[in-house]
mmCIF file with all atom_site columns, C-alpha atoms in Angstrom:
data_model
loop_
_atom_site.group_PDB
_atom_site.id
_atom_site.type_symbol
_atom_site.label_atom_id
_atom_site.label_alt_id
_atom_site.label_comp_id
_atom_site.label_asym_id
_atom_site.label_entity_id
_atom_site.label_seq_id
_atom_site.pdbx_PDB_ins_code
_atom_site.Cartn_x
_atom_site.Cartn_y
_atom_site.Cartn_z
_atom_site.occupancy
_atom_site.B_iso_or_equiv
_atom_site.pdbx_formal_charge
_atom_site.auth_seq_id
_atom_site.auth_comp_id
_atom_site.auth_asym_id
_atom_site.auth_atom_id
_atom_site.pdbx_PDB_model_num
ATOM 1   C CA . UNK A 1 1   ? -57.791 -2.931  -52.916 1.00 65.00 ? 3   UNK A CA 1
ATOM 2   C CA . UNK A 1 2   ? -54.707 -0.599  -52.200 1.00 74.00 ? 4   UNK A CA 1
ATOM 3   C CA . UNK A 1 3   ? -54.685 -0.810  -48.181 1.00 75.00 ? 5   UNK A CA 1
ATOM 4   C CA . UNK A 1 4   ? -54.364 -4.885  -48.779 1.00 72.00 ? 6   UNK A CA 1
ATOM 5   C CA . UNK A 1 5   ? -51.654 -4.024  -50.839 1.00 74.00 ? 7   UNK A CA 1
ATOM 6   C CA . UNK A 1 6   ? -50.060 -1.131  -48.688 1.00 70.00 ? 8   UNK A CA 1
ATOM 7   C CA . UNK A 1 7   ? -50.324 -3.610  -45.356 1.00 73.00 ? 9   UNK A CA 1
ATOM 8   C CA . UNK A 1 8   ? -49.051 -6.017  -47.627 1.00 75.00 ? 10  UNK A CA 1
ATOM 9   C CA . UNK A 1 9   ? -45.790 -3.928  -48.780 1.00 74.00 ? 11  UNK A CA 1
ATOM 10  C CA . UNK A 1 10  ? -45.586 -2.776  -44.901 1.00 74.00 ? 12  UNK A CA 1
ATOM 11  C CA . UNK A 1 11  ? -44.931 -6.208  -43.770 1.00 76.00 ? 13  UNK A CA 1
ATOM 12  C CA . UNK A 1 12  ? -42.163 -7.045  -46.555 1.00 78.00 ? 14  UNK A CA 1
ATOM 13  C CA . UNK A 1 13  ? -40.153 -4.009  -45.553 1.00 78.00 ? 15  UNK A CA 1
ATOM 14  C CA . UNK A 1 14  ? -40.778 -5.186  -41.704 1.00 77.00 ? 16  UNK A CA 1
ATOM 15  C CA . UNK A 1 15  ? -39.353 -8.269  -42.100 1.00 78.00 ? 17  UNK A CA 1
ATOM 16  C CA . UNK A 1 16  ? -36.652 -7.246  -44.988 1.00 81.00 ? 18  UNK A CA 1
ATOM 17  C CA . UNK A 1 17  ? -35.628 -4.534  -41.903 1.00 79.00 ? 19  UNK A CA 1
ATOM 18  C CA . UNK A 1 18  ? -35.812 -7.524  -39.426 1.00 81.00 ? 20  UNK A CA 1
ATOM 19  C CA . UNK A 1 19  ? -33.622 -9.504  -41.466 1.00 78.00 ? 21  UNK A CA 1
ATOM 20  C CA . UNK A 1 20  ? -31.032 -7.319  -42.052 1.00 80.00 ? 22  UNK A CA 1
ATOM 21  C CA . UNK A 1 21  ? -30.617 -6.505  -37.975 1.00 78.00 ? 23  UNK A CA 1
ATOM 22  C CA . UNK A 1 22  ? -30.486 -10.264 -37.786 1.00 76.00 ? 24  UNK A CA 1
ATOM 23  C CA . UNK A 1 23  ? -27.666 -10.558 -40.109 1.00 76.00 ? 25  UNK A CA 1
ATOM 24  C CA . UNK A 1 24  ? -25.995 -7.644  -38.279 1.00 76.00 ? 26  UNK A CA 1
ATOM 25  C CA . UNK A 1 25  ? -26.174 -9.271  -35.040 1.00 78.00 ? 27  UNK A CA 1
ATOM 26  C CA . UNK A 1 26  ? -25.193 -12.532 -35.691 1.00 75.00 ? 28  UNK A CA 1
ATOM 27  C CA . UNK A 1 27  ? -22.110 -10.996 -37.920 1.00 70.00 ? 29  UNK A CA 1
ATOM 28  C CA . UNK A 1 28  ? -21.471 -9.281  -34.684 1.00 70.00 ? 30  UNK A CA 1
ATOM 29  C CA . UNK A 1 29  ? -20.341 -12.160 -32.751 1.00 73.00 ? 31  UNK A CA 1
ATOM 30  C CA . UNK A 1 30  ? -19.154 -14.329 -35.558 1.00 74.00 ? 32  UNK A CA 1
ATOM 31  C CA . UNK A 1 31  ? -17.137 -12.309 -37.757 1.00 72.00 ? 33  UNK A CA 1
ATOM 32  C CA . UNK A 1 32  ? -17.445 -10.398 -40.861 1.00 75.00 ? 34  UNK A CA 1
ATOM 33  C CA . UNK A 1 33  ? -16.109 -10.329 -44.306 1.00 78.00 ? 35  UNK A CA 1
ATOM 34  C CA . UNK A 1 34  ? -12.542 -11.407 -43.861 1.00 80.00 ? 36  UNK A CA 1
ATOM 35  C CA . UNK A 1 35  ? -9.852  -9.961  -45.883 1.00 83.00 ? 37  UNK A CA 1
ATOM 36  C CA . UNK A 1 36  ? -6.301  -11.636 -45.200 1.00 84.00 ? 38  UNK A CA 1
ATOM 37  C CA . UNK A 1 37  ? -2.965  -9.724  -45.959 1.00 84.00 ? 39  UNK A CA 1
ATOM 38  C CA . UNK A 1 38  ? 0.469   -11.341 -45.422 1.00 81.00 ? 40  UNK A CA 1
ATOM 39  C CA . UNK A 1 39  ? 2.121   -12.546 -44.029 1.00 89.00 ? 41  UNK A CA 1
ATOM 40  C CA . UNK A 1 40  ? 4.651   -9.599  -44.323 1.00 90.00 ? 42  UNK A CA 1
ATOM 41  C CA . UNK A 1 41  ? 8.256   -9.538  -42.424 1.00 90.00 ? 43  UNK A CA 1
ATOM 42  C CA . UNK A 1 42  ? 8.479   -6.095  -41.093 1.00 90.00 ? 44  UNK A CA 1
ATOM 43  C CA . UNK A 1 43  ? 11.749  -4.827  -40.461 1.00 90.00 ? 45  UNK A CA 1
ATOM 44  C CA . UNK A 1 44  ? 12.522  -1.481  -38.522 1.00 91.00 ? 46  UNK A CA 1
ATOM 45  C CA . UNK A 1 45  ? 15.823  0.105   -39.262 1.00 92.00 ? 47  UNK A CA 1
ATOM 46  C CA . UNK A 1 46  ? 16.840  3.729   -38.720 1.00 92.00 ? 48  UNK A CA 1
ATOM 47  C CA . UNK A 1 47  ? 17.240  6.266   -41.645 1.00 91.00 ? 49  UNK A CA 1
ATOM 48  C CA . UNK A 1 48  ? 19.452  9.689   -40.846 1.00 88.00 ? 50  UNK A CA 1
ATOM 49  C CA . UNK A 1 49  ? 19.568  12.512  -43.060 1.00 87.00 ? 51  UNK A CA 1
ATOM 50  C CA . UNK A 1 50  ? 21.545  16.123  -42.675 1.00 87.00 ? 52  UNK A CA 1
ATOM 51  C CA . UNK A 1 51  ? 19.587  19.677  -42.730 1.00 86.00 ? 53  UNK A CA 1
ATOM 52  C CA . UNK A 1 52  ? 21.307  22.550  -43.047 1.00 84.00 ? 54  UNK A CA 1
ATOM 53  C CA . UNK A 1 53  ? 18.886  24.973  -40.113 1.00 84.00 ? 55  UNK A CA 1
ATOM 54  C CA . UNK A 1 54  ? 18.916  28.946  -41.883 1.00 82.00 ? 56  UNK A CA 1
ATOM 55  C CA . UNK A 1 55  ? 22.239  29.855  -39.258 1.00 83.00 ? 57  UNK A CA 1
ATOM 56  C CA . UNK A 1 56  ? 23.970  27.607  -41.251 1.00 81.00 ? 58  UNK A CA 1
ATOM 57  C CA . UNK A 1 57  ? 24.402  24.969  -39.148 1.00 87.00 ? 59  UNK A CA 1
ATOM 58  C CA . UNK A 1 58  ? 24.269  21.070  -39.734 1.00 87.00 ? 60  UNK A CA 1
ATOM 59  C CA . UNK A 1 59  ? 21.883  18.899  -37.965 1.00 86.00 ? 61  UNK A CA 1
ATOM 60  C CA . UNK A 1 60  ? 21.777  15.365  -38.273 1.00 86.00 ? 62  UNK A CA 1
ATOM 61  C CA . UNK A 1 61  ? 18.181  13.957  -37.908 1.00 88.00 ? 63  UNK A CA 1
ATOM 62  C CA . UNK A 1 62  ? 16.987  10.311  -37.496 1.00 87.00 ? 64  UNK A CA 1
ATOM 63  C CA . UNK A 1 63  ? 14.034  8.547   -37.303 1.00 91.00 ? 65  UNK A CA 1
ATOM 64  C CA . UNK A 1 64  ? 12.937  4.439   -37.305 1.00 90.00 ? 66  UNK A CA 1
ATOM 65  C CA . UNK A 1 65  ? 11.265  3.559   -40.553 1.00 90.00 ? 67  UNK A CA 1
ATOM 66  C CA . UNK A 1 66  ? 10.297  0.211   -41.851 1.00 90.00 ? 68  UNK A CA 1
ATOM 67  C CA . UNK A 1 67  ? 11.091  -2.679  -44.537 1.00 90.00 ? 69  UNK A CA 1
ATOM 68  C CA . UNK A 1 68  ? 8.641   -4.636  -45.546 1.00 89.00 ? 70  UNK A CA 1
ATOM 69  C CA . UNK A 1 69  ? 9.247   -8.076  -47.140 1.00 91.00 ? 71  UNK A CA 1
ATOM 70  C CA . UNK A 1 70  ? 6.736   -10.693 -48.602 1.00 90.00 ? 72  UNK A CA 1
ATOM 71  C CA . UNK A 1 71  ? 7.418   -14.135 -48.561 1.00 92.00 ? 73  UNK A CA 1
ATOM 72  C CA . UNK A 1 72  ? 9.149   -15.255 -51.585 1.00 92.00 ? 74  UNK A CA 1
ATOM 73  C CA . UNK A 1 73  ? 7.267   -18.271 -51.651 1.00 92.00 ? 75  UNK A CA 1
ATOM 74  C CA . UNK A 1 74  ? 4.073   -18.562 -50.055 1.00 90.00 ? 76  UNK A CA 1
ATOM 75  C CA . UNK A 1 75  ? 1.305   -21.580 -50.204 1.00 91.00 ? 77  UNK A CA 1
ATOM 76  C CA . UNK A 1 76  ? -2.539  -21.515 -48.424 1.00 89.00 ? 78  UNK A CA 1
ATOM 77  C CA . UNK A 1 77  ? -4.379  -24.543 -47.811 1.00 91.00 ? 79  UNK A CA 1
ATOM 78  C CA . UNK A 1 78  ? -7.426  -24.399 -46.049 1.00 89.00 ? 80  UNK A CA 1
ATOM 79  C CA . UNK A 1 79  ? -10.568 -26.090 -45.607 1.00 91.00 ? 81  UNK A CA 1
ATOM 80  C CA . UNK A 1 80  ? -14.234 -23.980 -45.272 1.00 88.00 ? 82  UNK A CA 1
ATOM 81  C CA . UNK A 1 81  ? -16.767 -25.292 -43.054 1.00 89.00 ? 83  UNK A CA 1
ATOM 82  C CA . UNK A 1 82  ? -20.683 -23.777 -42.920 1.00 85.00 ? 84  UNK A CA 1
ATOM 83  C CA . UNK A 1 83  ? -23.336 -23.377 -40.540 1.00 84.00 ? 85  UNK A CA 1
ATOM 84  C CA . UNK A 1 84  ? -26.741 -22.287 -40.241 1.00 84.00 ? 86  UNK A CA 1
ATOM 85  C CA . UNK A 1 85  ? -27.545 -19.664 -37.237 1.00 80.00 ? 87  UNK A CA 1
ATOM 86  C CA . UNK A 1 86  ? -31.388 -19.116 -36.591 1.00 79.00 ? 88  UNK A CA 1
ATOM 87  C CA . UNK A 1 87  ? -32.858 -16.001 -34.615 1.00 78.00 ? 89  UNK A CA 1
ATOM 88  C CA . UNK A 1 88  ? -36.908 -16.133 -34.589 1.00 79.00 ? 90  UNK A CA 1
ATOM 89  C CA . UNK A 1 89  ? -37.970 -17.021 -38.297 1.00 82.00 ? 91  UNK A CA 1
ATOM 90  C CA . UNK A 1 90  ? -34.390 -16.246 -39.969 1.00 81.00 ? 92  UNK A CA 1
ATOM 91  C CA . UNK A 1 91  ? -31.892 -18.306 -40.672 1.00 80.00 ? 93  UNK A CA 1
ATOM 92  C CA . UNK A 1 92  ? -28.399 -16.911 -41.505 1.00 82.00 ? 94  UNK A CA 1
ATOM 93  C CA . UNK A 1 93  ? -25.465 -18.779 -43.128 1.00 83.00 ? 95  UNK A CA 1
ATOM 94  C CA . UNK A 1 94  ? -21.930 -18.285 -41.299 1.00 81.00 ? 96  UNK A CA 1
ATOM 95  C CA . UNK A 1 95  ? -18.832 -19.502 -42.370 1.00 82.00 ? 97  UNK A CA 1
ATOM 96  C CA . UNK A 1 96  ? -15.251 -21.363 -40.243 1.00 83.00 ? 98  UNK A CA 1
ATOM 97  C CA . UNK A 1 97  ? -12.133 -21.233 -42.248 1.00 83.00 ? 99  UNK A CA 1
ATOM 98  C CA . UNK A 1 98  ? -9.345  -23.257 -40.805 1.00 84.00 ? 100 UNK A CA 1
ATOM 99  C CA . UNK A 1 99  ? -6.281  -22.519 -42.595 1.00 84.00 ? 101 UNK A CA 1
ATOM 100 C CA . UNK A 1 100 ? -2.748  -23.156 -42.707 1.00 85.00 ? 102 UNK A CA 1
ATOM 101 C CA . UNK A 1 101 ? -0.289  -21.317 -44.674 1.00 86.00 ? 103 UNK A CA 1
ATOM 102 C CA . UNK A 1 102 ? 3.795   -22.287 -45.380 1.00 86.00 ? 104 UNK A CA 1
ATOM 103 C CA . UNK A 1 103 ? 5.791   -19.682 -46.937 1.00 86.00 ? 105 UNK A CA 1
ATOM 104 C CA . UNK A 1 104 ? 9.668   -18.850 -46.826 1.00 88.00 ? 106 UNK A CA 1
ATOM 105 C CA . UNK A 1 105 ? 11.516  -15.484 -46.769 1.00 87.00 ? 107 UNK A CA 1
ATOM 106 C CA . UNK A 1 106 ? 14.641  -15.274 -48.030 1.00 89.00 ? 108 UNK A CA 1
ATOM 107 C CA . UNK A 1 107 ? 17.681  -12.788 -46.507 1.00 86.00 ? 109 UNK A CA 1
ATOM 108 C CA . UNK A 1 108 ? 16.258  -9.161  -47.937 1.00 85.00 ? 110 UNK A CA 1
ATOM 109 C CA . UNK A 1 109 ? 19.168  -7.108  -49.690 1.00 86.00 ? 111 UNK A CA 1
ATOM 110 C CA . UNK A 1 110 ? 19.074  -4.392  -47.920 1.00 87.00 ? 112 UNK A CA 1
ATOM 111 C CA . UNK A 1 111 ? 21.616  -2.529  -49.688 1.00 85.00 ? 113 UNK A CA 1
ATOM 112 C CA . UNK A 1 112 ? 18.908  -2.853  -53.003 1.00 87.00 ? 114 UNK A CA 1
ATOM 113 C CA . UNK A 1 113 ? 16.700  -0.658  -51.124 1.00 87.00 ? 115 UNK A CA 1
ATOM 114 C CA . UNK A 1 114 ? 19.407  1.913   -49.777 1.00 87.00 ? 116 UNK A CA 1
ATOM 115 C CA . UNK A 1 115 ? 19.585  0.872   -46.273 1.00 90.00 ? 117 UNK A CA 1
ATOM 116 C CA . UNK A 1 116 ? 22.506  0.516   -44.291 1.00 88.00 ? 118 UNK A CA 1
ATOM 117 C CA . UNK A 1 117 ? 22.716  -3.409  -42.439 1.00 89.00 ? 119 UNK A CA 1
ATOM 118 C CA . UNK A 1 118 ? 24.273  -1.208  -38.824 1.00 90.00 ? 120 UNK A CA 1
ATOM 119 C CA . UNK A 1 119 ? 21.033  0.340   -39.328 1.00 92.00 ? 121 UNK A CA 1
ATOM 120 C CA . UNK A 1 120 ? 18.438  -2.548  -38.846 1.00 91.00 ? 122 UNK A CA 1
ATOM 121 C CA . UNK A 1 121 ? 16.808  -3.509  -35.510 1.00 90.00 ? 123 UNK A CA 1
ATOM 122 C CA . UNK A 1 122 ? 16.584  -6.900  -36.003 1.00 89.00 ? 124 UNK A CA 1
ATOM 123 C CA . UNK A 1 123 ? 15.625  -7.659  -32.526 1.00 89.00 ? 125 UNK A CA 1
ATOM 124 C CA . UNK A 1 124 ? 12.374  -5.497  -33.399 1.00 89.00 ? 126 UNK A CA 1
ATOM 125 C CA . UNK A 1 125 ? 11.603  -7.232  -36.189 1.00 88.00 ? 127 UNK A CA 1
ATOM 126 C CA . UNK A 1 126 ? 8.147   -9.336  -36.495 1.00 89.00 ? 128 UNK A CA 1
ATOM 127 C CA . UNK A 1 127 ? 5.981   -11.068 -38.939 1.00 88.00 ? 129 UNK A CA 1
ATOM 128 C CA . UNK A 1 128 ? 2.584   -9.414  -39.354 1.00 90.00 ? 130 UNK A CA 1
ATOM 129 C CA . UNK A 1 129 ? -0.625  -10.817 -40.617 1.00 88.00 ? 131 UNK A CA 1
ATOM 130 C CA . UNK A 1 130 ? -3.457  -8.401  -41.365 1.00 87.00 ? 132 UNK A CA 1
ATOM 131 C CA . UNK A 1 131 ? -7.274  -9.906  -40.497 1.00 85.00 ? 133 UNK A CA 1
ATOM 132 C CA . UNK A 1 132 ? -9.804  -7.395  -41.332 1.00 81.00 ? 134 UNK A CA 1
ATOM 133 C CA . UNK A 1 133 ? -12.184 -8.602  -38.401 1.00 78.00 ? 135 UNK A CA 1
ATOM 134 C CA . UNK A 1 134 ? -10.145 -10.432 -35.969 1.00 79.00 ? 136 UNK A CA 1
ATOM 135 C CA . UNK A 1 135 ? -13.148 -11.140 -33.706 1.00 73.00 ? 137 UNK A CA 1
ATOM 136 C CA . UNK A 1 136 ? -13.984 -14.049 -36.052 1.00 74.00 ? 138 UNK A CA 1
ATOM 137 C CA . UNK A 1 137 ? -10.970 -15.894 -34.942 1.00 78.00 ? 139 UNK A CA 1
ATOM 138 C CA . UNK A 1 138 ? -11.497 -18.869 -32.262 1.00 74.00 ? 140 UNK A CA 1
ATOM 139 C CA . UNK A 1 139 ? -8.495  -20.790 -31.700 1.00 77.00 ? 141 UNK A CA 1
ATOM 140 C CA . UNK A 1 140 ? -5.248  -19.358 -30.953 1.00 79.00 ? 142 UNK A CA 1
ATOM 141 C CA . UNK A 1 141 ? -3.215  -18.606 -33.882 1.00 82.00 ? 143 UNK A CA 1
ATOM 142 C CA . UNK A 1 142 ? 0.712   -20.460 -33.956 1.00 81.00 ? 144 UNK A CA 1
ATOM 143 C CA . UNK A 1 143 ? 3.555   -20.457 -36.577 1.00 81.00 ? 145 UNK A CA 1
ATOM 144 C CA . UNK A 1 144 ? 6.257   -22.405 -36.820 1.00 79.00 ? 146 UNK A CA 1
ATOM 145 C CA . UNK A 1 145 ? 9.422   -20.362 -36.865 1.00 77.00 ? 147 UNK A CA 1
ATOM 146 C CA . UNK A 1 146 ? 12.671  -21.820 -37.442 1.00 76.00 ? 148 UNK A CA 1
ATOM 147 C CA . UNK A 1 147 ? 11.635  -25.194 -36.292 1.00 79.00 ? 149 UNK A CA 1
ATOM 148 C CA . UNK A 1 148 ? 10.116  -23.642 -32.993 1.00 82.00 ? 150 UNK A CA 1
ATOM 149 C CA . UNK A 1 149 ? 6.410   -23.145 -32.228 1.00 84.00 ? 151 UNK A CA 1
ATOM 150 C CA . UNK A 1 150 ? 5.343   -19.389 -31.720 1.00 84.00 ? 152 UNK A CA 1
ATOM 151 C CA . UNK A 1 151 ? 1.716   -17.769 -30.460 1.00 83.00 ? 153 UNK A CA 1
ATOM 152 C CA . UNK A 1 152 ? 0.355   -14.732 -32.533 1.00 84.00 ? 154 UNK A CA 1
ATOM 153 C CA . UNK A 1 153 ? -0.491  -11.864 -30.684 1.00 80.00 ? 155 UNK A CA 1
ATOM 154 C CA . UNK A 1 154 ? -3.348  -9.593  -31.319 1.00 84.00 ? 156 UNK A CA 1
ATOM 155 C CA . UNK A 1 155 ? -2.700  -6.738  -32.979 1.00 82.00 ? 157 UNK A CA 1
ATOM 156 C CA . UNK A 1 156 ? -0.580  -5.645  -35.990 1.00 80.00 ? 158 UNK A CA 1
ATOM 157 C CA . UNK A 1 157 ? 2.228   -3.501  -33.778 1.00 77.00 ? 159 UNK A CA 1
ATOM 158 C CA . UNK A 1 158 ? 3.529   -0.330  -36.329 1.00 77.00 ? 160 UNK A CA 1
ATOM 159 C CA . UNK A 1 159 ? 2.231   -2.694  -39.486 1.00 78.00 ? 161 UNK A CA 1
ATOM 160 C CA . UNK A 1 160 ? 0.314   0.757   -40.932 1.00 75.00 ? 162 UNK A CA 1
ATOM 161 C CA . UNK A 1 161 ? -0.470  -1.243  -44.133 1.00 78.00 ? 163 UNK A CA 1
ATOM 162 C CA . UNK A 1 162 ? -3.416  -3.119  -42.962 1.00 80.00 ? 164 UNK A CA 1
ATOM 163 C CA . UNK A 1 163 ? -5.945  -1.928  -39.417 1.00 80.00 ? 165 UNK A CA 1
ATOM 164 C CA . UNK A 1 164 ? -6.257  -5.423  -37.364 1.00 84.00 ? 166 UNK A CA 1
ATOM 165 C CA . UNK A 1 165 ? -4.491  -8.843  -37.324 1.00 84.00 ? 167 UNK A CA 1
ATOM 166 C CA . UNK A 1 166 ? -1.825  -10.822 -35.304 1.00 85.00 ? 168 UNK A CA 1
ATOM 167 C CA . UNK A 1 167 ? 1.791   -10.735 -35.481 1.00 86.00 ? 169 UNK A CA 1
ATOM 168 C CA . UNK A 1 168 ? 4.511   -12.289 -33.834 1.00 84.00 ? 170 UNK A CA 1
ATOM 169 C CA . UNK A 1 169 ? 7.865   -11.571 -32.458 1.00 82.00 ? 171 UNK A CA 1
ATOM 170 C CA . UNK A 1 170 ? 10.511  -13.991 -33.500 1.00 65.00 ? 172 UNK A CA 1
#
């Protein structure tokens, strides 16, 4: 009675192992877990700072750093579509989120957080929005800036907070 059993249990952890690849694979191409962060306004500016080297002497050092500003008000509305994606005998569940999100910054004090205004590079700045598995995205990604229509680009530039998304240049 055990090797019915045994062939039995054999089979279930086949197919439980044949499941899970199936998952994997069609995650692969569609897109994970998502995880959205942002949008964040990221603005670099340049801090200095004096050492004093063990001669004595005074060296001023610089380096770019970064602000980063949430939007003061900020409103999703989306809309969540499923599917059903079949390899062989398995069927997996995947999921399209189209999503639109309206949100408004306001001017950032900068002298609040100790930075000097003839220190920011404005014309660096950018709006960053972290996607934890930007393969899942299909269409191209727009925002409407200041009344004009902008494409994301892939990538999050020197946004450290988050590893993938888009961002834009405005």
């Amino acid at each position: 009675m055990q090797i019915p059993i045994v062939m039995i249990d054999g089979q279930i952890s086949d197919r439980q192992s044949r499941h899970a690849g199936v998952v994997g694979e069609v995650s692969a191409k569609w897109g994970k877990k998502q995880t959205i962060t942002g949008p964040a306004l990221v603005v670099p500016y340049t801090y200095q700072w004096t050492e004093t080297q063990a001669s004595g002497q005074r060296v001023v050092r610089s380096e770019t750093r970064q602000a980063i500003f949430l939007p003061q008000q900020l409103q999703y509305q989306g809309t969540v579509d499923s599917e059903v994606r079949t390899r062989g005998i398995f069927s997996v569940p995947v999921y399209k989120l189209l999503l639109t999100a309206a949100g408004e910054f306001v001017q950032p004090d900068l002298q609040e957080l100790g930075i000097d205004p003839i220190d920011v590079q404005w014309d660096r700045a950018y709006l960053a929005v972290g996607i934890s598995d930007v393969r899942a995205i299909q269409e191209e990604s727009v925002v409407a800036w200041n009344d004009k229509t902008i494409y994301f680009l892939p990538g999050v530039a020197d946004f450290k907070v988050v590893d993938g998304g888009i961002h834009f240049k405005g």
